[in-house]
Amino acid sequence: MKRVKPRTVILLIALAALLAWWLVPHYSEEDKAYYASVLCTVKIGSPAGGLSEMEQMIEGGNSDYALKKTHFSSSLGKTVLHAWEQLSDTEKQQAMETPKGCAGPLLAKMGG
């Protein structure tokens, strides 16, 4: 049986790490802010609003003639919704009362 060279093992570990990094979703700050503001709009319209309402708003905002259509990312939507759930009741109430300041606490909870 052949012995595996250390250089081959290091290369395989580096390749596995690169693959793991590539598979983890990476969102821009602009996308996070957009989804946070969409969730704020949905929550103000209906406190029980969630992913389906966000998807309808984002997908529904596309024009038929648009060359680049915005597609809903359910993983980013779930991340924003999870950040909303982590807010305290007073933070949620303040966010509902002042829509312009709603996205700030969500972005802070998401680390962005």
mmCIF file of C-alpha atoms in Angstrom:
data_model
loop_
_atom_site.group_PDB
_atom_site.id
_atom_site.type_symbol
_atom_site.label_atom_id
_atom_site.label_comp_id
_atom_site.label_asym_id
_atom_site.label_seq_id
_atom_site.Cartn_x
_atom_site.Cartn_y
_atom_site.Cartn_z
ATOM 1 C CA MET A 1 0.000 0.000 0.000
ATOM 2 C CA LYS A 2 1.309 3.432 -0.958
ATOM 3 C CA ARG A 3 1.867 6.119 1.607
ATOM 4 C CA VAL A 4 0.121 9.461 1.000
ATOM 5 C CA LYS A 5 2.469 12.407 0.771
ATOM 6 C CA PRO A 6 1.936 15.271 3.256
ATOM 7 C CA ARG A 7 1.755 17.727 0.368
ATOM 8 C CA THR A 8 -1.262 15.838 -1.055
ATOM 9 C CA VAL A 9 -3.028 15.877 2.324
ATOM 10 C CA ILE A 10 -2.465 19.624 2.695
ATOM 11 C CA LEU A 11 -3.767 20.223 -0.817
ATOM 12 C CA LEU A 12 -6.910 18.166 -0.112
ATOM 13 C CA ILE A 13 -7.558 20.016 3.159
ATOM 14 C CA ALA A 14 -7.124 23.378 1.431
ATOM 15 C CA LEU A 15 -9.477 22.280 -1.330
ATOM 16 C CA ALA A 16 -12.093 21.137 1.213
ATOM 17 C CA ALA A 17 -11.824 24.472 3.075
ATOM 18 C CA LEU A 18 -12.239 26.414 -0.157
ATOM 19 C CA LEU A 19 -15.287 24.350 -1.098
ATOM 20 C CA ALA A 20 -16.838 24.885 2.358
ATOM 21 C CA TRP A 21 -16.268 28.656 2.097
ATOM 22 C CA TRP A 22 -17.796 28.733 -1.388
ATOM 23 C CA LEU A 23 -20.930 26.841 -0.288
ATOM 24 C CA VAL A 24 -21.663 29.219 2.615
ATOM 25 C CA PRO A 25 -23.943 32.020 1.352
ATOM 26 C CA HIS A 26 -22.388 35.479 1.208
ATOM 27 C CA TYR A 27 -24.748 38.460 1.061
ATOM 28 C CA SER A 28 -23.832 42.037 0.277
ATOM 29 C CA GLU A 29 -24.690 44.791 2.736
ATOM 30 C CA GLU A 30 -27.009 46.227 0.094
ATOM 31 C CA ASP A 31 -28.975 42.966 -0.140
ATOM 32 C CA LYS A 32 -29.231 42.719 3.650
ATOM 33 C CA ALA A 33 -30.511 46.292 3.893
ATOM 34 C CA TYR A 34 -33.014 45.704 1.075
ATOM 35 C CA TYR A 35 -34.440 42.571 2.686
ATOM 36 C CA ALA A 36 -34.566 44.295 6.094
ATOM 37 C CA SER A 37 -36.554 47.192 4.644
ATOM 38 C CA VAL A 38 -38.884 44.777 2.835
ATOM 39 C CA LEU A 39 -39.501 42.888 6.078
ATOM 40 C CA CYS A 40 -40.189 46.177 7.878
ATOM 41 C CA THR A 41 -42.739 47.106 5.217
ATOM 42 C CA VAL A 42 -44.380 43.694 5.449
ATOM 43 C CA LYS A 43 -44.464 43.720 9.261
ATOM 44 C CA ILE A 44 -45.999 47.199 9.396
ATOM 45 C CA GLY A 45 -48.707 46.160 6.925
ATOM 46 C CA SER A 46 -49.387 42.884 8.725
ATOM 47 C CA PRO A 47 -47.633 41.981 11.998
ATOM 48 C CA ALA A 48 -47.983 38.291 11.117
ATOM 49 C CA GLY A 49 -46.265 38.844 7.735
ATOM 50 C CA GLY A 50 -43.410 36.546 6.893
ATOM 51 C CA LEU A 51 -41.459 34.895 4.116
ATOM 52 C CA SER A 52 -44.315 34.487 1.662
ATOM 53 C CA GLU A 53 -45.232 38.168 1.915
ATOM 54 C CA MET A 54 -41.589 39.150 1.459
ATOM 55 C CA GLU A 55 -41.343 36.904 -1.591
ATOM 56 C CA GLN A 56 -44.496 38.396 -3.088
ATOM 57 C CA MET A 57 -43.190 41.926 -2.570
ATOM 58 C CA ILE A 58 -39.727 41.232 -4.009
ATOM 59 C CA GLU A 59 -40.831 39.093 -6.939
ATOM 60 C CA GLY A 60 -43.863 41.325 -7.566
ATOM 61 C CA GLY A 61 -41.630 44.369 -7.859
ATOM 62 C CA ASN A 62 -40.167 43.090 -11.118
ATOM 63 C CA SER A 63 -41.407 44.661 -14.309
ATOM 64 C CA ASP A 64 -42.294 42.356 -17.170
ATOM 65 C CA TYR A 65 -39.828 44.148 -19.407
ATOM 66 C CA ALA A 66 -36.942 44.265 -16.889
ATOM 67 C CA LEU A 67 -33.667 42.884 -18.178
ATOM 68 C CA LYS A 68 -32.420 42.022 -14.708
ATOM 69 C CA LYS A 69 -35.115 40.674 -12.424
ATOM 70 C CA THR A 70 -34.700 40.428 -8.686
ATOM 71 C CA HIS A 71 -35.240 36.911 -7.407
ATOM 72 C CA PHE A 72 -36.168 36.133 -3.824
ATOM 73 C CA SER A 73 -33.490 34.451 -1.724
ATOM 74 C CA SER A 74 -35.255 32.329 0.876
ATOM 75 C CA SER A 75 -32.059 31.869 2.905
ATOM 76 C CA LEU A 76 -31.536 35.630 3.206
ATOM 77 C CA GLY A 77 -35.232 36.070 3.956
ATOM 78 C CA LYS A 78 -34.979 33.505 6.749
ATOM 79 C CA THR A 79 -31.892 35.257 8.108
ATOM 80 C CA VAL A 80 -33.712 38.594 8.259
ATOM 81 C CA LEU A 81 -36.806 36.979 9.776
ATOM 82 C CA HIS A 82 -34.620 35.280 12.397
ATOM 83 C CA ALA A 83 -33.071 38.663 13.237
ATOM 84 C CA TRP A 84 -36.604 40.093 13.647
ATOM 85 C CA GLU A 85 -37.497 37.276 16.042
ATOM 86 C CA GLN A 86 -34.418 38.062 18.129
ATOM 87 C CA LEU A 87 -35.545 41.660 18.698
ATOM 88 C CA SER A 88 -37.160 42.408 22.038
ATOM 89 C CA ASP A 89 -40.824 43.332 22.174
ATOM 90 C CA THR A 90 -39.973 46.994 22.781
ATOM 91 C CA GLU A 91 -37.583 47.036 19.801
ATOM 92 C CA LYS A 92 -40.271 45.492 17.613
ATOM 93 C CA GLN A 93 -42.816 48.053 18.802
ATOM 94 C CA GLN A 94 -40.410 50.940 18.121
ATOM 95 C CA ALA A 95 -39.666 49.513 14.680
ATOM 96 C CA MET A 96 -43.376 49.332 13.872
ATOM 97 C CA GLU A 97 -43.920 52.913 15.031
ATOM 98 C CA THR A 98 -40.978 54.409 13.130
ATOM 99 C CA PRO A 99 -40.655 52.660 9.758
ATOM 100 C CA LYS A 100 -37.554 54.657 8.758
ATOM 101 C CA GLY A 101 -35.660 53.345 11.771
ATOM 102 C CA CYS A 102 -36.845 49.775 11.439
ATOM 103 C CA ALA A 103 -34.001 48.343 9.367
ATOM 104 C CA GLY A 104 -31.261 49.534 11.731
ATOM 105 C CA PRO A 105 -31.953 47.096 14.584
ATOM 106 C CA LEU A 106 -32.386 44.239 12.108
ATOM 107 C CA LEU A 107 -29.042 44.929 10.471
ATOM 108 C CA ALA A 108 -27.413 45.167 13.891
ATOM 109 C CA LYS A 109 -28.785 41.725 14.826
ATOM 110 C CA MET A 110 -27.571 40.296 11.517
ATOM 111 C CA GLY A 111 -24.096 41.682 12.141
ATOM 112 C CA GLY A 112 -24.193 44.046 9.196
#
